mmCIF file with all atom_site columns, C-alpha atoms and ligand atoms in Angstrom:
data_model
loop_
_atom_site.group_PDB
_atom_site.id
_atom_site.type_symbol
_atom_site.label_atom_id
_atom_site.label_alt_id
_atom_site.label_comp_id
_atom_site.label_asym_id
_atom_site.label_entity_id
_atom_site.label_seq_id
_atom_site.pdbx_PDB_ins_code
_atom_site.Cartn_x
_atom_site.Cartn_y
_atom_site.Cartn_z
_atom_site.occupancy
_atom_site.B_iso_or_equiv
_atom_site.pdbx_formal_charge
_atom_site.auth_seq_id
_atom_site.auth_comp_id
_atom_site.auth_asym_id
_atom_site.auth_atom_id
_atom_site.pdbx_PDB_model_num
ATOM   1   C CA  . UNK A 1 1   ? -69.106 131.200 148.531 1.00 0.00 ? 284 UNK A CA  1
ATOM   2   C CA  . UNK A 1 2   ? -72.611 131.668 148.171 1.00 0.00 ? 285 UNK A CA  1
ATOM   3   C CA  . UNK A 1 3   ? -74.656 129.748 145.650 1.00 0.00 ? 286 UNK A CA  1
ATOM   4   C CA  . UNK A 1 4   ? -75.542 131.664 143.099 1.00 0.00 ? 287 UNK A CA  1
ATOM   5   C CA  . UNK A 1 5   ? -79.221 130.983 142.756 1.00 0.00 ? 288 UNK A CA  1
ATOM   6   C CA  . UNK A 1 6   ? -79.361 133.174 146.233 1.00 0.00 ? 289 UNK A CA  1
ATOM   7   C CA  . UNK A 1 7   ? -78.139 135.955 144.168 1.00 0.00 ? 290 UNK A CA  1
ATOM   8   C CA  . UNK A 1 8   ? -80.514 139.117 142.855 1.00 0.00 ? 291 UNK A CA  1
ATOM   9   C CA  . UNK A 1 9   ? -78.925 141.862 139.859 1.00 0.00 ? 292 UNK A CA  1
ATOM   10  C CA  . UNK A 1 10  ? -80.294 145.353 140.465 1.00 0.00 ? 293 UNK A CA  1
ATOM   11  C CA  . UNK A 1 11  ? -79.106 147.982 136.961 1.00 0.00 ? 294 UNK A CA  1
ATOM   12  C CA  . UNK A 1 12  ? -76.733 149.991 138.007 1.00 0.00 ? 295 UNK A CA  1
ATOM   13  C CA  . UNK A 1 13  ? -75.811 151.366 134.308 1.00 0.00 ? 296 UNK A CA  1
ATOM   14  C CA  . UNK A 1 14  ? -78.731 151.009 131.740 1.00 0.00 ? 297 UNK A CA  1
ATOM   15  C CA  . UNK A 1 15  ? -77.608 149.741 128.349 1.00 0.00 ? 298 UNK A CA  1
ATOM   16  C CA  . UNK A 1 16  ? -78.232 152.884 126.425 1.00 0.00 ? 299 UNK A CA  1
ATOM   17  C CA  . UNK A 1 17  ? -76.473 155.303 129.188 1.00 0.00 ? 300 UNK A CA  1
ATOM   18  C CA  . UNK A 1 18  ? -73.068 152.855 128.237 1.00 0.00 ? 301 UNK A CA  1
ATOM   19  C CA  . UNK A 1 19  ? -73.466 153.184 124.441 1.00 0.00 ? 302 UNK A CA  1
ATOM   20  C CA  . UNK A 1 20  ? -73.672 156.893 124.780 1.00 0.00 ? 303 UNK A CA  1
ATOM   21  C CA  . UNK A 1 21  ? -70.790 156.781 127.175 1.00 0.00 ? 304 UNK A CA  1
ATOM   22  C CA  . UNK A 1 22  ? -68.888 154.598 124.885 1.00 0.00 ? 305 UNK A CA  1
ATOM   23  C CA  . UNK A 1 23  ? -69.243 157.033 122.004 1.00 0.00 ? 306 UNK A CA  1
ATOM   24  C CA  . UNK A 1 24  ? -67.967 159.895 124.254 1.00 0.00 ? 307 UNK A CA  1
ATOM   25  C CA  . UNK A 1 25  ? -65.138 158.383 125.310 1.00 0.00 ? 308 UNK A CA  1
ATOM   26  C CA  . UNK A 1 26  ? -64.265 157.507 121.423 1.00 0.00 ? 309 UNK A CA  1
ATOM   27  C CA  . UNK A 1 27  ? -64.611 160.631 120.569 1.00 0.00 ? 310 UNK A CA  1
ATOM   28  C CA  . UNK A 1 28  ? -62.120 162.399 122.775 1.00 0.00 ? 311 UNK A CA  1
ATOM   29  C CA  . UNK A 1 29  ? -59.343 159.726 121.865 1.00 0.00 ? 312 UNK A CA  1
ATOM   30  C CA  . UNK A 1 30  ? -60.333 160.404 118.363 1.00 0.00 ? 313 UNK A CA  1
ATOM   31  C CA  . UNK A 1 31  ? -60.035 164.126 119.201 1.00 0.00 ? 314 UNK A CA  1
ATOM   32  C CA  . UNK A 1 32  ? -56.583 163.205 121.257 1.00 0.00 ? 315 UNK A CA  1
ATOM   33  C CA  . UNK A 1 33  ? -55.115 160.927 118.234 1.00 0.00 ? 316 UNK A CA  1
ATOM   34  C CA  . UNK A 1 34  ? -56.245 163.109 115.522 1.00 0.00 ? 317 UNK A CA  1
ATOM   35  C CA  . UNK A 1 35  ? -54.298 161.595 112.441 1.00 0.00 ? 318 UNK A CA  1
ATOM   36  C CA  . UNK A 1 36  ? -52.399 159.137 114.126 1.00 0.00 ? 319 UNK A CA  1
ATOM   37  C CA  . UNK A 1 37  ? -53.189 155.143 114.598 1.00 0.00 ? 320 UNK A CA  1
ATOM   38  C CA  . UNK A 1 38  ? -53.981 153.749 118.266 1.00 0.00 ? 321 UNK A CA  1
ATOM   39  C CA  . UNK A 1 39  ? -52.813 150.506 119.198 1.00 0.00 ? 322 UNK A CA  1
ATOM   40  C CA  . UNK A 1 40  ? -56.339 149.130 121.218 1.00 0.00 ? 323 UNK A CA  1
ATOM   41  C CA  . UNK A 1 41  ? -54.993 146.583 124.274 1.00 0.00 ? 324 UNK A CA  1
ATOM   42  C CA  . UNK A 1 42  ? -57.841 144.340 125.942 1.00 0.00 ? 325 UNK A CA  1
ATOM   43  C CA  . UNK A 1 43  ? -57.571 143.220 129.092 1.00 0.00 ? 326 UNK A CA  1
ATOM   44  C CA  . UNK A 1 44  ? -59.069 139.340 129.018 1.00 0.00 ? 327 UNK A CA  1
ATOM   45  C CA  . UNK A 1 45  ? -61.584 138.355 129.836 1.00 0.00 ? 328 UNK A CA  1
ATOM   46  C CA  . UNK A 1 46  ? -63.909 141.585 131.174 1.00 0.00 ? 329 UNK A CA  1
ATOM   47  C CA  . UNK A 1 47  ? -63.338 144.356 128.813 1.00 0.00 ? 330 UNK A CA  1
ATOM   48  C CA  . UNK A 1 48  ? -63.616 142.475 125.651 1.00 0.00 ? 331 UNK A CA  1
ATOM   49  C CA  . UNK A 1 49  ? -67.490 143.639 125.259 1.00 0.00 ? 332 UNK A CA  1
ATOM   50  C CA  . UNK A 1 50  ? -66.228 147.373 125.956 1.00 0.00 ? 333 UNK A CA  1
ATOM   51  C CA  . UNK A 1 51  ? -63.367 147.153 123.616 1.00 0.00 ? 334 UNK A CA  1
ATOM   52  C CA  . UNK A 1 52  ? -65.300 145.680 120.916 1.00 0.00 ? 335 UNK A CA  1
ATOM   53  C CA  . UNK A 1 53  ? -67.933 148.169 121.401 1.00 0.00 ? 336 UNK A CA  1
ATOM   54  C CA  . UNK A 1 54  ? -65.243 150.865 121.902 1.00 0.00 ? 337 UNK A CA  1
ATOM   55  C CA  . UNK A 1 55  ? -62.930 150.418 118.711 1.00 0.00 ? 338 UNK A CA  1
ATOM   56  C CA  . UNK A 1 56  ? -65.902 150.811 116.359 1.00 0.00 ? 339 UNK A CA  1
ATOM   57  C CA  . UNK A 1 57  ? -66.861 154.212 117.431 1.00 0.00 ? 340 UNK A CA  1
ATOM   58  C CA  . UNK A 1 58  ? -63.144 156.077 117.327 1.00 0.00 ? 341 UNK A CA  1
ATOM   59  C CA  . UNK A 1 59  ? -62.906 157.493 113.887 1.00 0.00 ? 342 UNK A CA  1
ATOM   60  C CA  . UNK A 1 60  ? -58.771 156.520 113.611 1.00 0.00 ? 343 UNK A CA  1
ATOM   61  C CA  . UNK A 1 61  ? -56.949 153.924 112.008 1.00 0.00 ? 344 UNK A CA  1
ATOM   62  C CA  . UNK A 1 62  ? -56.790 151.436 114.676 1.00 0.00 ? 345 UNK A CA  1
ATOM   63  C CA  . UNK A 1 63  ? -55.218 147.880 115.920 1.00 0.00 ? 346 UNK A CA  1
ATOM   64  C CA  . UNK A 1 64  ? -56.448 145.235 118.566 1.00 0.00 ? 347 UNK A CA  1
ATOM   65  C CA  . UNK A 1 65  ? -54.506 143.102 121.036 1.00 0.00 ? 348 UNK A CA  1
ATOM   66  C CA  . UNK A 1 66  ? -55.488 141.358 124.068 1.00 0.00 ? 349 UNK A CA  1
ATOM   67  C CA  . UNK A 1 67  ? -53.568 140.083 127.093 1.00 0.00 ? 350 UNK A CA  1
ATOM   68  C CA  . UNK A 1 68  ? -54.869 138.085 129.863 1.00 0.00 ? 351 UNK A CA  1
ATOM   69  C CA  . UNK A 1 69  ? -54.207 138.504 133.889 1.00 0.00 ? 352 UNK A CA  1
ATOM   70  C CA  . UNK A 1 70  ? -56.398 137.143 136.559 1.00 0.00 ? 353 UNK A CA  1
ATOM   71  C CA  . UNK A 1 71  ? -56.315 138.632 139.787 1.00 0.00 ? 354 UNK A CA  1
ATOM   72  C CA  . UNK A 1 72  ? -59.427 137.507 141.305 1.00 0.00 ? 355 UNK A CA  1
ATOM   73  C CA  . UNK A 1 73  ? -60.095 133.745 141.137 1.00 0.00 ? 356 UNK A CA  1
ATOM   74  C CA  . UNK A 1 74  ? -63.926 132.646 141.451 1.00 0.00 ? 357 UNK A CA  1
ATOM   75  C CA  . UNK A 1 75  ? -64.947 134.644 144.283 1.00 0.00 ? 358 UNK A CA  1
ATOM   76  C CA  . UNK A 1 76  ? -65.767 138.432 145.065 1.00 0.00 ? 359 UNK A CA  1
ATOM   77  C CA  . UNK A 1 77  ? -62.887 139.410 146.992 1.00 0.00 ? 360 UNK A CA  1
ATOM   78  C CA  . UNK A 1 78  ? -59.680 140.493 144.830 1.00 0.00 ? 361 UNK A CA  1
ATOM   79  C CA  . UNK A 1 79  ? -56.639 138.196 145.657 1.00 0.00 ? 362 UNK A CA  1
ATOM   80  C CA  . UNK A 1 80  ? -53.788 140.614 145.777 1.00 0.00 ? 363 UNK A CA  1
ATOM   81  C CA  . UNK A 1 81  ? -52.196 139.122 142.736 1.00 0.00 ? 364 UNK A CA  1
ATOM   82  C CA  . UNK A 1 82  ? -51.922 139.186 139.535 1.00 0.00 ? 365 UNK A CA  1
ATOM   83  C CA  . UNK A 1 83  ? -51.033 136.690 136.993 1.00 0.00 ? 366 UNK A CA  1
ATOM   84  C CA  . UNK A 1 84  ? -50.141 136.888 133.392 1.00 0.00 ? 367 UNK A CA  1
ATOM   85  C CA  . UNK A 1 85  ? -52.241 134.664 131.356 1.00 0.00 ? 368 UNK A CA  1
ATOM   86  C CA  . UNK A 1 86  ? -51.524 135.583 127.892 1.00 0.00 ? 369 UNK A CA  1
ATOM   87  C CA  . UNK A 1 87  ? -48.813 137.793 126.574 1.00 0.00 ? 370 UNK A CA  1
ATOM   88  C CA  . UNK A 1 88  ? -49.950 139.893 123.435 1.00 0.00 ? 371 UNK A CA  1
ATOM   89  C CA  . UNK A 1 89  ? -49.658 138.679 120.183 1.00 0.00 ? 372 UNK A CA  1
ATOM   90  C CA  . UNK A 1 90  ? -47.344 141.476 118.724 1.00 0.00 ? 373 UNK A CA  1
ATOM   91  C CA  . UNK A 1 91  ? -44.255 143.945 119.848 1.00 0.00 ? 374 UNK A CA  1
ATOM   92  C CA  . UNK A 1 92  ? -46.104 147.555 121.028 1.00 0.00 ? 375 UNK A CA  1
ATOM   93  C CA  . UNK A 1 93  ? -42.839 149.864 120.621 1.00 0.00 ? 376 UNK A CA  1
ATOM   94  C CA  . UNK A 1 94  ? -43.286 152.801 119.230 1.00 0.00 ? 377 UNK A CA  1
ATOM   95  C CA  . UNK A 1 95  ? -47.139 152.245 118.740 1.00 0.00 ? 378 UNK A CA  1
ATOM   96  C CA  . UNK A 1 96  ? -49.855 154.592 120.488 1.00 0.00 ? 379 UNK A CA  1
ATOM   97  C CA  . UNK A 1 97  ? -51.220 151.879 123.020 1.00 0.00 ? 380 UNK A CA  1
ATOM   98  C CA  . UNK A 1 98  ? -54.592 152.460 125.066 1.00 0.00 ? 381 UNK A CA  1
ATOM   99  C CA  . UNK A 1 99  ? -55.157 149.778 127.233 1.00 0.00 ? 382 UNK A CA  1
ATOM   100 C CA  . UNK A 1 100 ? -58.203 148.617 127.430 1.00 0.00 ? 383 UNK A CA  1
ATOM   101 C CA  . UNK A 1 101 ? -60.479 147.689 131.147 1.00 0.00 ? 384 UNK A CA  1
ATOM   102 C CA  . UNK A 1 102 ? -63.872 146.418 132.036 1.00 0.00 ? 385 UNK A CA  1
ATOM   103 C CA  . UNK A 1 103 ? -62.643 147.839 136.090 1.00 0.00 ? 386 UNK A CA  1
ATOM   104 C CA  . UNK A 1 104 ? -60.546 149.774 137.455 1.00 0.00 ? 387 UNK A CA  1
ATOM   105 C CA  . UNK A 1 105 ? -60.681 148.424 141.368 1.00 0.00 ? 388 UNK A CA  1
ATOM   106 C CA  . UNK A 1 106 ? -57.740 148.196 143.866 1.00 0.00 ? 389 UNK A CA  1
ATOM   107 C CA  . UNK A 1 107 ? -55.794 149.131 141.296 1.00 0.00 ? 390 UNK A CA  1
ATOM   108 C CA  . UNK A 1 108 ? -53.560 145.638 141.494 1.00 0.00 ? 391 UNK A CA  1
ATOM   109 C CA  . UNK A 1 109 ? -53.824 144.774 137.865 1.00 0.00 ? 392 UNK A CA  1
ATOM   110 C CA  . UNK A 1 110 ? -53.889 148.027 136.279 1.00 0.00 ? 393 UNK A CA  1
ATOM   111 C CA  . UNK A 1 111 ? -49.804 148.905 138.089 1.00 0.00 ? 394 UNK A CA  1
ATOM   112 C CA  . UNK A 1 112 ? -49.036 145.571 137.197 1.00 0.00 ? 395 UNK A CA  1
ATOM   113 C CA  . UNK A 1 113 ? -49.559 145.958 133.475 1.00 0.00 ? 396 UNK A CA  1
ATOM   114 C CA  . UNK A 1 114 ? -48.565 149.545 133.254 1.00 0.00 ? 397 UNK A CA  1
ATOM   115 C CA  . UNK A 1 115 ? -45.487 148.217 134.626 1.00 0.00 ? 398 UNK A CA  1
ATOM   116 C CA  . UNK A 1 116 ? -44.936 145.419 131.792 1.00 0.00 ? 399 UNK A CA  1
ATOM   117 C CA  . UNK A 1 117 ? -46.376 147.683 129.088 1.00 0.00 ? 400 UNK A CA  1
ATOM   118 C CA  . UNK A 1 118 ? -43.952 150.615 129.693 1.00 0.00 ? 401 UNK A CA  1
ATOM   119 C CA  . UNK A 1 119 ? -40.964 148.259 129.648 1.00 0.00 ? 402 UNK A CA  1
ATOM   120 C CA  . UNK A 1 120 ? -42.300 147.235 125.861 1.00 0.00 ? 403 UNK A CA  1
ATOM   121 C CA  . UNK A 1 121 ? -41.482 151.208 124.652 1.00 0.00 ? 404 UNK A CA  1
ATOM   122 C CA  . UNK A 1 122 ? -44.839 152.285 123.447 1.00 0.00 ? 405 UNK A CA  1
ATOM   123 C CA  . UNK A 1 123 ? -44.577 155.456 121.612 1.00 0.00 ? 406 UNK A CA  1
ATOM   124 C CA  . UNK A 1 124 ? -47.356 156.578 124.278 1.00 0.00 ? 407 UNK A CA  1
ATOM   125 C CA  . UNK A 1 125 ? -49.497 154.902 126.859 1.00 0.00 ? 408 UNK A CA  1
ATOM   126 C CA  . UNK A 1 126 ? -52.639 155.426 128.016 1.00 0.00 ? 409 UNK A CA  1
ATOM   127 C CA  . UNK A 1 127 ? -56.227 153.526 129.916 1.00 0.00 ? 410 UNK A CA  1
ATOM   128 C CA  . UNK A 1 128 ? -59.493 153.156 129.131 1.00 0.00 ? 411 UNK A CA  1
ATOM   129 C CA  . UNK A 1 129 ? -61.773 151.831 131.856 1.00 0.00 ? 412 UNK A CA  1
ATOM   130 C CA  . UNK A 1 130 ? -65.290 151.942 131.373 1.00 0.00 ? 413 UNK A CA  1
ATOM   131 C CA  . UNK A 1 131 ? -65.920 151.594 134.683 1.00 0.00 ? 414 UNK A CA  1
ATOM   132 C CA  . UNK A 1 132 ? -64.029 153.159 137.966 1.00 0.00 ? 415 UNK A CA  1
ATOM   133 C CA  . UNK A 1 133 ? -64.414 152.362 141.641 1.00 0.00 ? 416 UNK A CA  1
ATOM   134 C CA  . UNK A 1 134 ? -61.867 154.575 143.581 1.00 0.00 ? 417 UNK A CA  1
ATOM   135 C CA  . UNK A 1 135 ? -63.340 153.399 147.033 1.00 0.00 ? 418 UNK A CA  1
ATOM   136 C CA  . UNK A 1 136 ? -61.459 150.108 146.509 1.00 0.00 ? 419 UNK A CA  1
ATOM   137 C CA  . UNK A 1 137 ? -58.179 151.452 145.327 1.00 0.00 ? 420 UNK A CA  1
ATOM   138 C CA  . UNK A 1 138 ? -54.874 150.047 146.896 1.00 0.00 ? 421 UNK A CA  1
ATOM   139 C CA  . UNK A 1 139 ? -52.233 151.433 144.062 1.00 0.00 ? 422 UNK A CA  1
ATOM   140 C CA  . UNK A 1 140 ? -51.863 154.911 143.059 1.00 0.00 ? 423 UNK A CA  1
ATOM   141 C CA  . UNK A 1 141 ? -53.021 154.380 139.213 1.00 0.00 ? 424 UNK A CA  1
ATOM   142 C CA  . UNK A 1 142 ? -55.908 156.145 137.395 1.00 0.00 ? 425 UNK A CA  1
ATOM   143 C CA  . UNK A 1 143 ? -57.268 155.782 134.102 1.00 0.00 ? 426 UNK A CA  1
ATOM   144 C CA  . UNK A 1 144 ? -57.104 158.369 131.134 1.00 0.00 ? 427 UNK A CA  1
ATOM   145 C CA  . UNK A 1 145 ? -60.472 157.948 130.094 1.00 0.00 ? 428 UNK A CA  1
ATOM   146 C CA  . UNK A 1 146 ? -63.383 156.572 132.415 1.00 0.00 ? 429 UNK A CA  1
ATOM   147 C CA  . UNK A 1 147 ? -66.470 155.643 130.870 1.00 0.00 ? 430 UNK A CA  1
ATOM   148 C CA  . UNK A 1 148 ? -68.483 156.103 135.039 1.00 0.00 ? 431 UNK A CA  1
ATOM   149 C CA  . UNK A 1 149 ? -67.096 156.502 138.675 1.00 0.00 ? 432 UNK A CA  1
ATOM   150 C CA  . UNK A 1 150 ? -69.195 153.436 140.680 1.00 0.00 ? 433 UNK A CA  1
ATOM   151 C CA  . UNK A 1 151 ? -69.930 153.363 144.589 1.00 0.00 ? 434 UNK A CA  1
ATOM   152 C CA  . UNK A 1 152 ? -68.365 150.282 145.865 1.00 0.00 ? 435 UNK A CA  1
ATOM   153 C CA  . UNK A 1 153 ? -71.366 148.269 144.746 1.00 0.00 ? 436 UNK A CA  1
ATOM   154 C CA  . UNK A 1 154 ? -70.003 144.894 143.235 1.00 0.00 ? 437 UNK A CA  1
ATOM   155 C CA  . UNK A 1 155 ? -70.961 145.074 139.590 1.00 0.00 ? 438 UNK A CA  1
ATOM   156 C CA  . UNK A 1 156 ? -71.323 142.290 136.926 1.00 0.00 ? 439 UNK A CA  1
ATOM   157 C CA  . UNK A 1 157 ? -72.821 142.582 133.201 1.00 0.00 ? 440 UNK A CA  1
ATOM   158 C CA  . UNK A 1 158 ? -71.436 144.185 129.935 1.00 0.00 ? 441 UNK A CA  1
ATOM   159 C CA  . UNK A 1 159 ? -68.361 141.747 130.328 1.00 0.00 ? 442 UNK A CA  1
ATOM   160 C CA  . UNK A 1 160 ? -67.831 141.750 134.103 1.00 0.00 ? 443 UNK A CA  1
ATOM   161 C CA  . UNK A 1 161 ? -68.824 138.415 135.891 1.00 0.00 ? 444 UNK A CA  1
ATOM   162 C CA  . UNK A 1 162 ? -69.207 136.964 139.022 1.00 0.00 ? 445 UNK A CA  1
ATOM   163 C CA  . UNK A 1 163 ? -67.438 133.092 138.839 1.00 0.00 ? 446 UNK A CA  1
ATOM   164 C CA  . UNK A 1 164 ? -67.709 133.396 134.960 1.00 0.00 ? 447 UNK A CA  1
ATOM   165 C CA  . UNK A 1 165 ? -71.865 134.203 134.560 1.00 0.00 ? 448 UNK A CA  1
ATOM   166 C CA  . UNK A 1 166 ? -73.515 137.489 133.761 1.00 0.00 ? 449 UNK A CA  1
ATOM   167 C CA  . UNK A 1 167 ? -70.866 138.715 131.665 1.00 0.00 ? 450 UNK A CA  1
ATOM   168 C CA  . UNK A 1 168 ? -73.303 138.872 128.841 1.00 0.00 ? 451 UNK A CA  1
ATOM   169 C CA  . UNK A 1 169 ? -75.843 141.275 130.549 1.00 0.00 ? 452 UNK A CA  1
ATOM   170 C CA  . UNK A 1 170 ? -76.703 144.236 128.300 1.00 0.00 ? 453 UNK A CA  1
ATOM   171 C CA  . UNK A 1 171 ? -76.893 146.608 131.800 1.00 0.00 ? 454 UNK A CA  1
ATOM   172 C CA  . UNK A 1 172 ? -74.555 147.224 134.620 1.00 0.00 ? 455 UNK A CA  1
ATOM   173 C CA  . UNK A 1 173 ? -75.439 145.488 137.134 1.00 0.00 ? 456 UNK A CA  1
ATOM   174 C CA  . UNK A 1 174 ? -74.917 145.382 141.143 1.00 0.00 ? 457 UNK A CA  1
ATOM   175 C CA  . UNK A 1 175 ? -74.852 142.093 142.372 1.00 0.00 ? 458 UNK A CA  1
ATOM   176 C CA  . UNK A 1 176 ? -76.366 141.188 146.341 1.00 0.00 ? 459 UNK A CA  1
ATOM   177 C CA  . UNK A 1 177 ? -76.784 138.381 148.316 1.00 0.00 ? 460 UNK A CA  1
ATOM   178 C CA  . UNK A 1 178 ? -81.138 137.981 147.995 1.00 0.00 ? 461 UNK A CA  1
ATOM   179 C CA  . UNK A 1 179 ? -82.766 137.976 151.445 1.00 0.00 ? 462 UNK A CA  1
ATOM   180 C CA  . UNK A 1 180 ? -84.882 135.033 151.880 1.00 0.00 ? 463 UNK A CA  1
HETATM 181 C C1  . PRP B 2 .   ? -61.094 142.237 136.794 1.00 0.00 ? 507 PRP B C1  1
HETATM 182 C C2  . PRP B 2 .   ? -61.157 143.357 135.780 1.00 0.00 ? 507 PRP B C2  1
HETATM 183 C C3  . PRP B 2 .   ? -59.808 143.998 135.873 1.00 0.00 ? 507 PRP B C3  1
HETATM 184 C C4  . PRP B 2 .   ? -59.419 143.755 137.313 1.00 0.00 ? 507 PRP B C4  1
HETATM 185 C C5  . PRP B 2 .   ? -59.608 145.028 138.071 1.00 0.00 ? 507 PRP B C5  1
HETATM 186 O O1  . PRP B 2 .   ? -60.530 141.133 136.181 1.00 0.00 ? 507 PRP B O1  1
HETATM 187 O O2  . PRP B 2 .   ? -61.411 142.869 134.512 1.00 0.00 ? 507 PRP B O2  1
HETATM 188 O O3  . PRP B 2 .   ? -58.882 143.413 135.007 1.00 0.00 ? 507 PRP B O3  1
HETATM 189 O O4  . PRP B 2 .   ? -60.273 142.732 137.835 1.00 0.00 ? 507 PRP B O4  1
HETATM 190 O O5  . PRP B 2 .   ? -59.426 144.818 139.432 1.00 0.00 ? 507 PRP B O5  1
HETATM 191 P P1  . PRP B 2 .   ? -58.248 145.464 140.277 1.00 0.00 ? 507 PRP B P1  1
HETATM 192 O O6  . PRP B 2 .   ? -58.216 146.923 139.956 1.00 0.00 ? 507 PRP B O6  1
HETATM 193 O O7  . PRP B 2 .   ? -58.691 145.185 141.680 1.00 0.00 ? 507 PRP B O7  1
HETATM 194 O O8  . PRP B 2 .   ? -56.975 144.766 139.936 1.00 0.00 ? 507 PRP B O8  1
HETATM 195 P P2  . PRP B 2 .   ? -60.655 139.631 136.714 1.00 0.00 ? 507 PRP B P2  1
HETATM 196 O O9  . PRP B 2 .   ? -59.376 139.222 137.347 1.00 0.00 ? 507 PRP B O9  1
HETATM 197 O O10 . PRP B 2 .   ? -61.908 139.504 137.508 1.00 0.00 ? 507 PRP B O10 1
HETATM 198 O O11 . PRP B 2 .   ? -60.749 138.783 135.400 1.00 0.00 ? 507 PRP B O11 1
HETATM 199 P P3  . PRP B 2 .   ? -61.782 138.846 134.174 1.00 0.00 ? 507 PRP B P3  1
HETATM 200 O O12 . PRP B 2 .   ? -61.512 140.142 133.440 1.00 0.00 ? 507 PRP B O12 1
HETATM 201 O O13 . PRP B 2 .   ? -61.447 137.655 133.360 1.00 0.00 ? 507 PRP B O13 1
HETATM 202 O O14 . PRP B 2 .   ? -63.185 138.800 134.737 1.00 0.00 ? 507 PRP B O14 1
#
């Protein structure tokens, strides 16, 4: 792995192109859910930023939840698995659950909990990704609502991180190797 001081950020998604993104994106599940409650399901650790910024925009009665999977370790390179971290706190049957992601990459993570999710008998079932990289995809799963389609850049900030830093950048960032 590199060290990280060799690395250099470059924005990818300014700050106030995601807020107005976000806002979209609750409106058309407000639009979707009109009079009915939705059921808000992060996916720990990257999309807490996007949910929290997320759930106070849709005009619904809502809930929150989070589960945790890791499927990439500390480096840049997804493993092929997926572990379950945390389970959620409360039953989702019969509730309208929109789950909740920073990334939507090969794909691994997002099959893997649709899988576990649907088994739970949620009244419906749908994702949120703010972010979606199709070049990368190795399952057949797409997201409901996608904030922005992204080359196949590797992207930190606005929860995402690279070994645990940058998640608190306001911007979408790509992340390089710096020439030296
Ligand atoms: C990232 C991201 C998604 C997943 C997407 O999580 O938050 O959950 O990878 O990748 P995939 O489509 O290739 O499965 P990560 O395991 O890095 O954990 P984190 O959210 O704690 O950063």
């Amino acid at each position: 792995m590199r060290d990280a001081r060799t690395m250099r950020t470059k924005v990818l998604i300014r700050r106030a192109a995601i807020e107005r993104r976000v806002r979209e994106v609750a409106r058309q599940i407000a639009r979707d859910f009109k009079g009915q409650r939705v059921h808000l399901v992060g996916v720990l650790k990257g999309a807490c930023i996007f949910l929290s910024d997320l759930v106070r925009e849709i005009d619904l009665e809502t809930s929150i939840d989070f589960i945790a999977v890791a499927s990439y370790g500390r480096g840049r390179e997804s493993t092929g698995q997926v572990r379950l971290l945390k389970d959620l706190d409360s039953s989702i049957a019969g509730l309208n659950v929109i789950l909740v992601e920073d990334i939507l990459d090969t794909g691994l993570t997002l099959s893997y909990l649709l899988r576990v999710l649907r088994q739970r008998r949620p009244k419906t079932l749908r994702v949120a990704a703010l972010l979606d990289k199709p070049a990368q995809r190795r399952e057949e799963v797409q997201a409901d609502y996608v904030g922005f389609t992204i080359p196949n850049e590797f992207v930190v900030g606005y929860g995402l991180d690279y070994a645990e830093r940058y998640r608190n950048l306001k911007d979408v960032c790509i992340l390089r190797t710096a020439s030296r």
